[in-house]
Short mmCIF file of N, CA and C in Angstrom, two decimals:
data_model
loop_
_atom_site.label_atom_id
_atom_site.label_comp_id
_atom_site.label_asym_id
_atom_site.label_seq_id
_atom_site.Cartn_x
_atom_site.Cartn_y
_atom_site.Cartn_z
N MET A 57 164.26 357.17 24.89
CA MET A 57 163.63 358.31 25.39
C MET A 57 164.34 359.35 23.93
N THR A 58 163.86 360.52 23.31
CA THR A 58 163.58 361.16 22.40
C THR A 58 164.51 362.56 23.28
N LYS A 59 165.69 362.86 21.72
CA LYS A 59 166.22 364.13 22.25
C LYS A 59 165.26 365.30 22.96
N LEU A 60 164.81 365.34 22.21
CA LEU A 60 163.42 366.91 23.27
C LEU A 60 163.14 366.19 24.44
N ALA A 61 162.71 365.14 24.52
CA ALA A 61 162.56 364.92 25.87
C ALA A 61 163.06 364.98 27.16
N ARG A 62 164.67 364.62 26.35
CA ARG A 62 166.33 365.29 27.70
C ARG A 62 166.21 365.85 28.12
N VAL A 63 165.72 366.67 26.76
CA VAL A 63 166.56 368.04 27.43
C VAL A 63 165.04 369.14 27.74
N ILE A 64 163.71 367.97 28.20
CA ILE A 64 163.36 369.01 28.99
C ILE A 64 163.38 368.63 30.31
N LEU A 65 163.41 367.39 30.57
CA LEU A 65 163.37 366.65 31.75
C LEU A 65 165.00 367.59 32.26
N SER A 66 165.66 367.53 31.43
CA SER A 66 167.20 368.10 32.16
C SER A 66 166.27 369.89 32.35
N PHE A 67 166.12 370.22 31.81
CA PHE A 67 165.65 371.72 31.54
C PHE A 67 164.57 371.81 33.36
N PHE A 68 163.87 371.01 33.29
CA PHE A 68 162.63 371.16 34.82
C PHE A 68 164.03 370.30 35.89
N LEU A 69 164.44 369.87 35.64
CA LEU A 69 165.77 369.07 36.72
C LEU A 69 166.54 369.96 37.43
N PHE A 70 167.35 370.97 36.27
CA PHE A 70 167.85 372.07 36.46
C PHE A 70 167.09 373.45 37.23
N VAL A 71 165.80 374.11 36.56
CA VAL A 71 165.13 374.71 37.62
C VAL A 71 164.39 374.48 39.33
N ILE A 72 164.89 372.95 39.31
CA ILE A 72 164.00 372.60 40.55
C ILE A 72 165.60 372.33 41.14
N ILE A 73 167.29 372.51 40.95
CA ILE A 73 168.21 372.31 41.58
C ILE A 73 168.22 373.41 41.67
N THR A 74 168.17 374.56 40.84
CA THR A 74 168.37 376.00 41.02
C THR A 74 167.60 376.89 41.86
N ALA A 75 166.40 376.77 42.21
CA ALA A 75 165.58 377.05 43.43
C ALA A 75 166.05 376.54 44.63
N ILE A 76 166.28 375.16 44.80
CA ILE A 76 167.07 375.40 46.14
C ILE A 76 167.56 375.95 47.42
N PRO A 77 168.50 377.18 46.30
CA PRO A 77 168.74 378.08 47.19
C PRO A 77 167.78 379.41 48.02
N PRO A 78 167.15 379.76 46.71
CA PRO A 78 166.30 380.49 47.36
C PRO A 78 165.17 380.32 48.70
N VAL A 79 164.97 378.85 48.37
CA VAL A 79 164.43 378.27 49.02
C VAL A 79 164.29 378.00 50.95
N LEU A 80 166.16 377.63 50.60
CA LEU A 80 166.62 377.31 51.80
C LEU A 80 167.06 378.67 52.29
N LEU A 81 166.71 380.23 51.92
CA LEU A 81 167.10 380.85 52.27
C LEU A 81 165.84 381.49 52.78
N ILE A 82 164.72 381.37 52.20
CA ILE A 82 163.75 381.43 53.00
C ILE A 82 163.54 380.51 54.33
N TYR A 83 163.40 379.29 54.04
CA TYR A 83 162.63 378.35 55.47
C TYR A 83 164.19 379.16 56.52
N THR A 84 165.60 379.67 55.63
CA THR A 84 166.32 380.06 57.04
C THR A 84 166.70 380.98 58.12
N GLY A 85 165.14 381.99 57.71
CA GLY A 85 164.94 382.97 58.37
C GLY A 85 165.49 384.71 56.83
N HIS A 86 166.16 383.72 55.50
CA HIS A 86 167.25 385.09 55.45
C HIS A 86 166.52 385.15 53.81
N ALA A 87 165.21 386.13 54.32
CA ALA A 87 164.29 386.07 53.46
C ALA A 87 164.32 387.48 53.25
N ASN A 88 165.10 388.13 53.86
CA ASN A 88 165.94 389.58 53.05
C ASN A 88 166.63 389.40 52.72
N TRP A 89 167.43 388.72 52.02
CA TRP A 89 168.88 388.35 51.39
C TRP A 89 167.28 388.48 49.02
N LEU A 90 166.44 388.41 49.84
CA LEU A 90 165.96 388.32 48.34
C LEU A 90 164.91 388.64 48.48
N VAL A 91 165.06 389.36 46.85
CA VAL A 91 163.96 390.62 46.67
C VAL A 91 162.74 390.82 46.67
N PRO A 92 161.22 391.05 47.02
CA PRO A 92 160.21 391.10 46.81
C PRO A 92 159.27 390.23 45.30
N ARG A 93 158.68 389.82 45.42
CA ARG A 93 158.38 389.42 44.39
C ARG A 93 159.93 388.04 43.52
N PHE A 94 160.54 387.76 44.10
CA PHE A 94 161.86 386.72 43.34
C PHE A 94 161.62 386.39 42.50
N TRP A 95 160.56 385.02 43.33
CA TRP A 95 160.38 383.81 41.85
C TRP A 95 159.41 384.75 41.20
N LEU A 96 159.18 386.00 40.66
CA LEU A 96 158.29 386.33 39.34
C LEU A 96 159.35 386.52 38.23
N ILE A 97 161.10 386.87 38.92
CA ILE A 97 162.06 387.03 38.48
C ILE A 97 162.39 385.17 38.44
N PHE A 98 162.57 384.91 38.43
CA PHE A 98 163.24 383.62 38.77
C PHE A 98 162.10 382.64 37.49
N PHE A 99 160.72 382.35 37.75
CA PHE A 99 159.74 381.70 36.98
C PHE A 99 159.81 382.50 35.39
N PHE A 100 159.91 384.10 34.75
CA PHE A 100 160.59 384.78 34.33
C PHE A 100 161.01 384.56 33.54
N ILE A 101 162.91 384.85 33.76
CA ILE A 101 164.30 383.77 33.26
C ILE A 101 163.68 382.72 32.98
N SER A 102 163.13 381.39 33.96
CA SER A 102 163.55 380.68 33.68
C SER A 102 162.91 380.29 31.89
N MET A 103 161.18 380.13 31.91
CA MET A 103 160.47 379.96 31.17
C MET A 103 161.15 380.78 30.04
N LEU A 104 161.62 382.18 29.98
CA LEU A 104 162.56 381.97 28.91
C LEU A 104 163.33 381.76 28.54
N THR A 105 163.83 380.70 29.48
CA THR A 105 165.24 379.57 29.22
C THR A 105 164.98 379.06 28.27
N PHE A 106 163.52 377.96 28.97
CA PHE A 106 162.78 377.42 28.89
C PHE A 106 162.23 377.09 27.14
N ILE A 107 160.99 378.87 26.44
CA ILE A 107 161.63 378.33 25.58
C ILE A 107 162.43 378.73 24.41
N THR A 108 163.80 378.81 24.84
CA THR A 108 164.57 379.25 24.09
C THR A 108 165.39 377.59 23.71
N VAL A 109 165.31 377.41 24.96
CA VAL A 109 166.13 376.05 24.52
C VAL A 109 164.53 375.28 23.81
N PHE A 110 163.29 375.08 24.45
CA PHE A 110 162.94 374.34 22.98
C PHE A 110 162.55 374.36 22.03
N LEU A 111 162.09 375.80 21.80
CA LEU A 111 163.02 376.23 19.62
C LEU A 111 164.61 376.11 18.88
N VAL A 112 165.83 376.30 20.29
CA VAL A 112 166.84 375.63 19.37
C VAL A 112 166.62 374.47 19.33
N ASN A 113 166.08 373.76 19.43
CA ASN A 113 165.98 371.80 19.69
C ASN A 113 164.97 371.82 19.56
N PHE A 114 164.38 372.62 18.86
CA PHE A 114 162.82 372.10 17.20
C PHE A 114 163.31 372.36 15.99
N VAL A 115 163.74 373.27 16.61
CA VAL A 115 164.71 374.03 14.75
C VAL A 115 166.02 372.77 15.02
N GLY A 116 166.56 372.93 15.27
CA GLY A 116 167.87 372.18 15.11
C GLY A 116 167.09 370.57 14.76
N LYS A 117 166.76 370.21 15.22
CA LYS A 117 165.45 368.99 14.20
C LYS A 117 165.32 368.90 13.13
N ILE A 118 164.18 370.02 13.62
CA ILE A 118 163.96 370.42 11.58
C ILE A 118 165.23 370.46 10.41
N ASN A 119 166.50 371.65 10.25
CA ASN A 119 167.32 371.68 9.83
C ASN A 119 168.74 371.92 10.70
N TYR A 120 169.60 371.12 10.86
CA TYR A 120 170.75 371.12 12.27
C TYR A 120 170.94 371.75 11.75
N SER A 121 171.37 372.78 10.25
CA SER A 121 172.44 373.67 9.77
C SER A 121 171.92 375.15 9.97
N LEU A 122 170.27 375.40 10.84
CA LEU A 122 170.16 376.94 11.97
C LEU A 122 170.80 376.78 12.55
N TYR A 123 170.63 375.59 13.21
CA TYR A 123 170.63 375.23 15.05
C TYR A 123 171.64 376.51 15.40
N THR A 124 173.26 376.87 15.26
CA THR A 124 173.68 377.98 15.87
C THR A 124 173.22 379.12 16.02
N GLN A 125 172.56 379.72 15.12
CA GLN A 125 172.16 380.47 14.12
C GLN A 125 171.00 381.37 15.47
N THR A 126 169.94 380.08 15.53
CA THR A 126 168.68 380.04 16.09
C THR A 126 168.81 379.71 17.50
N PHE A 127 169.92 379.50 17.84
CA PHE A 127 170.15 379.79 19.83
C PHE A 127 171.28 381.09 19.79
N LEU A 128 171.51 381.90 19.03
CA LEU A 128 172.10 383.05 19.09
C LEU A 128 171.26 384.29 18.63
N ALA A 129 169.98 383.58 17.88
CA ALA A 129 168.95 384.93 18.43
C ALA A 129 168.41 384.56 19.36
N ALA A 130 167.22 383.71 19.50
CA ALA A 130 166.62 383.63 20.30
C ALA A 130 167.23 384.11 22.20
N THR A 131 169.13 383.87 21.73
CA THR A 131 169.68 383.53 23.28
C THR A 131 169.70 386.15 23.70
N THR A 132 169.67 386.55 21.94
CA THR A 132 169.96 387.84 21.70
C THR A 132 167.89 387.90 22.60
N VAL A 133 167.16 387.81 21.56
CA VAL A 133 165.98 388.05 22.33
C VAL A 133 165.77 388.28 23.85
N LYS A 134 166.45 386.91 24.51
CA LYS A 134 166.25 386.51 25.75
C LYS A 134 166.53 387.94 26.24
N ILE A 135 167.66 388.08 26.22
CA ILE A 135 168.72 388.62 27.03
C ILE A 135 167.91 390.90 26.81
N LEU A 136 167.86 390.78 25.29
CA LEU A 136 166.80 392.50 25.07
C LEU A 136 165.91 391.63 26.36
N ALA A 137 164.72 390.43 26.44
CA ALA A 137 163.58 390.71 27.30
C ALA A 137 164.15 390.66 29.27
N ALA A 138 165.29 390.07 28.94
CA ALA A 138 165.39 390.14 30.04
C ALA A 138 165.95 390.41 30.38
N MET A 139 166.23 392.26 29.82
CA MET A 139 166.54 393.89 30.44
C MET A 139 165.28 395.02 30.24
N PHE A 140 164.62 393.82 29.79
CA PHE A 140 163.50 395.37 29.49
C PHE A 140 162.19 394.69 31.18
N PHE A 141 162.92 393.20 31.36
CA PHE A 141 162.15 393.13 31.89
C PHE A 141 163.09 394.04 33.89
N ALA A 142 163.82 393.51 33.61
CA ALA A 142 164.38 394.34 34.64
C ALA A 142 163.73 396.51 35.12
N LEU A 143 164.64 396.64 34.26
CA LEU A 143 164.06 398.01 34.09
C LEU A 143 162.16 398.14 34.37
N PHE A 144 161.48 396.97 33.70
CA PHE A 144 159.96 397.58 34.21
C PHE A 144 159.68 397.51 36.09
N PHE A 145 160.94 395.78 35.80
CA PHE A 145 160.55 395.15 37.45
C PHE A 145 161.06 397.04 38.46
N LEU A 146 162.09 397.53 38.52
CA LEU A 146 162.42 397.98 39.17
C LEU A 146 161.95 399.14 38.67
N MET A 147 161.40 399.87 38.22
CA MET A 147 160.52 400.96 37.93
C MET A 147 159.08 400.74 38.98
N LYS A 148 158.58 399.45 38.38
CA LYS A 148 157.54 399.26 39.35
C LYS A 148 157.80 399.10 41.07
N ILE A 149 158.14 398.21 40.88
CA ILE A 149 159.00 397.50 42.77
C ILE A 149 159.25 398.21 43.75
N LYS A 150 159.99 399.38 42.72
CA LYS A 150 161.59 399.35 43.67
C LYS A 150 162.04 398.74 45.30
N PRO A 151 163.04 397.87 44.22
CA PRO A 151 164.06 396.67 45.40
C PRO A 151 164.97 397.92 46.27
N ASN A 152 165.70 397.41 46.62
CA ASN A 152 167.16 397.18 47.16
C ASN A 152 168.22 397.00 45.93
N ASN A 153 168.58 397.23 45.64
CA ASN A 153 169.46 398.09 44.07
C ASN A 153 170.75 396.04 44.06
N GLY A 154 171.01 396.96 45.58
CA GLY A 154 172.40 395.30 45.50
C GLY A 154 171.63 393.79 45.41
N ILE A 155 170.33 394.22 46.01
CA ILE A 155 170.21 392.65 46.25
C ILE A 155 170.20 392.25 45.12
N PHE A 156 168.98 393.10 44.09
CA PHE A 156 168.45 393.47 42.83
C PHE A 156 169.49 393.24 41.82
N LEU A 157 170.44 392.67 41.74
CA LEU A 157 171.46 392.96 41.13
C LEU A 157 171.73 390.86 41.29
N VAL A 158 171.93 390.87 42.58
CA VAL A 158 172.64 389.85 43.19
C VAL A 158 171.14 388.84 42.74
N ASN A 159 170.04 388.97 43.32
CA ASN A 159 169.15 388.27 42.77
C ASN A 159 168.83 388.36 41.64
N PHE A 160 169.15 388.55 41.02
CA PHE A 160 168.68 388.22 38.92
C PHE A 160 169.77 387.95 38.38
N PHE A 161 170.90 388.34 38.79
CA PHE A 161 171.81 388.06 37.89
C PHE A 161 172.67 386.64 38.56
N TYR A 162 171.66 386.24 39.13
CA TYR A 162 171.83 384.10 40.14
C TYR A 162 170.88 383.54 39.29
N VAL A 163 169.90 384.20 38.54
CA VAL A 163 169.06 383.88 37.99
C VAL A 163 169.40 383.52 36.16
N TYR A 164 169.49 384.63 36.00
CA TYR A 164 170.19 384.48 34.85
C TYR A 164 171.44 383.80 33.96
N PHE A 165 172.53 384.66 35.13
CA PHE A 165 173.68 383.46 34.09
C PHE A 165 173.41 382.36 34.67
N LEU A 166 172.49 381.95 35.56
CA LEU A 166 172.56 380.28 35.48
C LEU A 166 171.88 379.58 35.08
N ASN A 167 171.23 380.71 34.41
CA ASN A 167 170.48 379.93 32.87
C ASN A 167 171.02 380.14 31.63
N ILE A 168 171.49 381.03 31.17
CA ILE A 168 172.25 380.41 30.51
C ILE A 168 173.42 379.87 30.16
N ALA A 169 173.94 379.45 31.68
CA ALA A 169 175.37 378.72 31.75
C ALA A 169 174.79 377.22 31.26
N PHE A 170 173.23 377.34 31.71
CA PHE A 170 172.47 376.35 31.37
C PHE A 170 172.01 376.08 29.55
N GLU A 171 171.73 377.15 29.03
CA GLU A 171 171.95 376.67 27.64
C GLU A 171 172.96 376.90 26.65
N ILE A 172 174.18 377.18 27.66
CA ILE A 172 175.60 377.70 26.78
C ILE A 172 175.90 375.93 27.02
N TYR A 173 175.63 375.15 27.80
CA TYR A 173 175.85 373.76 27.72
C TYR A 173 174.55 372.68 27.00
N GLY A 174 173.93 373.39 27.07
CA GLY A 174 173.12 372.03 26.02
C GLY A 174 174.11 372.23 24.75
N LEU A 175 173.92 373.83 24.04
CA LEU A 175 174.33 374.04 22.68
C LEU A 175 176.26 372.89 22.84
N LEU A 176 176.97 373.16 24.62
CA LEU A 176 178.02 372.32 24.31
C LEU A 176 177.81 370.44 23.89
N CYS A 177 177.52 370.07 23.88
CA CYS A 177 176.52 369.16 24.37
C CYS A 177 176.59 368.28 22.77
N THR A 178 175.63 369.22 22.46
CA THR A 178 175.19 368.92 20.94
C THR A 178 175.97 369.20 19.64
N LEU A 179 176.33 370.12 19.89
CA LEU A 179 177.91 370.82 18.88
C LEU A 179 178.76 369.48 19.59
N ARG A 180 178.99 369.43 20.30
CA ARG A 180 179.68 367.80 20.70
C ARG A 180 179.44 366.22 20.64
N ASN A 181 177.86 366.36 20.60
CA ASN A 181 177.26 364.72 20.10
C ASN A 181 177.27 364.73 18.88
N GLN A 182 177.19 366.14 17.98
CA GLN A 182 177.33 366.25 16.46
C GLN A 182 178.59 365.77 15.74
N LYS A 183 179.52 366.15 16.84
CA LYS A 183 181.19 365.74 15.97
C LYS A 183 181.83 364.43 16.26
N LEU A 184 180.44 363.98 16.81
CA LEU A 184 180.86 362.45 17.35
C LEU A 184 180.29 361.29 15.96
N LYS A 185 178.98 362.07 15.32
CA LYS A 185 178.36 360.88 14.89
C LYS A 185 178.92 360.78 13.49
#
């Protein structure tokens, strides 16, 4: 299995694992702990993370010396896109602010943690070679 295929597979496994707690909230009758259209937030942030991870690994495969710079640039674009998304979401949907913060940062910080974990694994593998 190629490195890129392994990263994509691990990303989809990560998305499935992070989707389990919200699904459990819905099926146990605690759907009020999720904002309306939670899955829109979840899939938007996950899509941004997938694009970031794919782009960084693709550029790293072409020119490894640009790996870290690409990661930083993609993460900056991702945080800006997420902030604009949150702004438009709050203006359009008008959810409970506390619940929105918890839901948004649950998805956002776990996705950032996945990106950083991928970066650390890649840099650690480079040191071993």
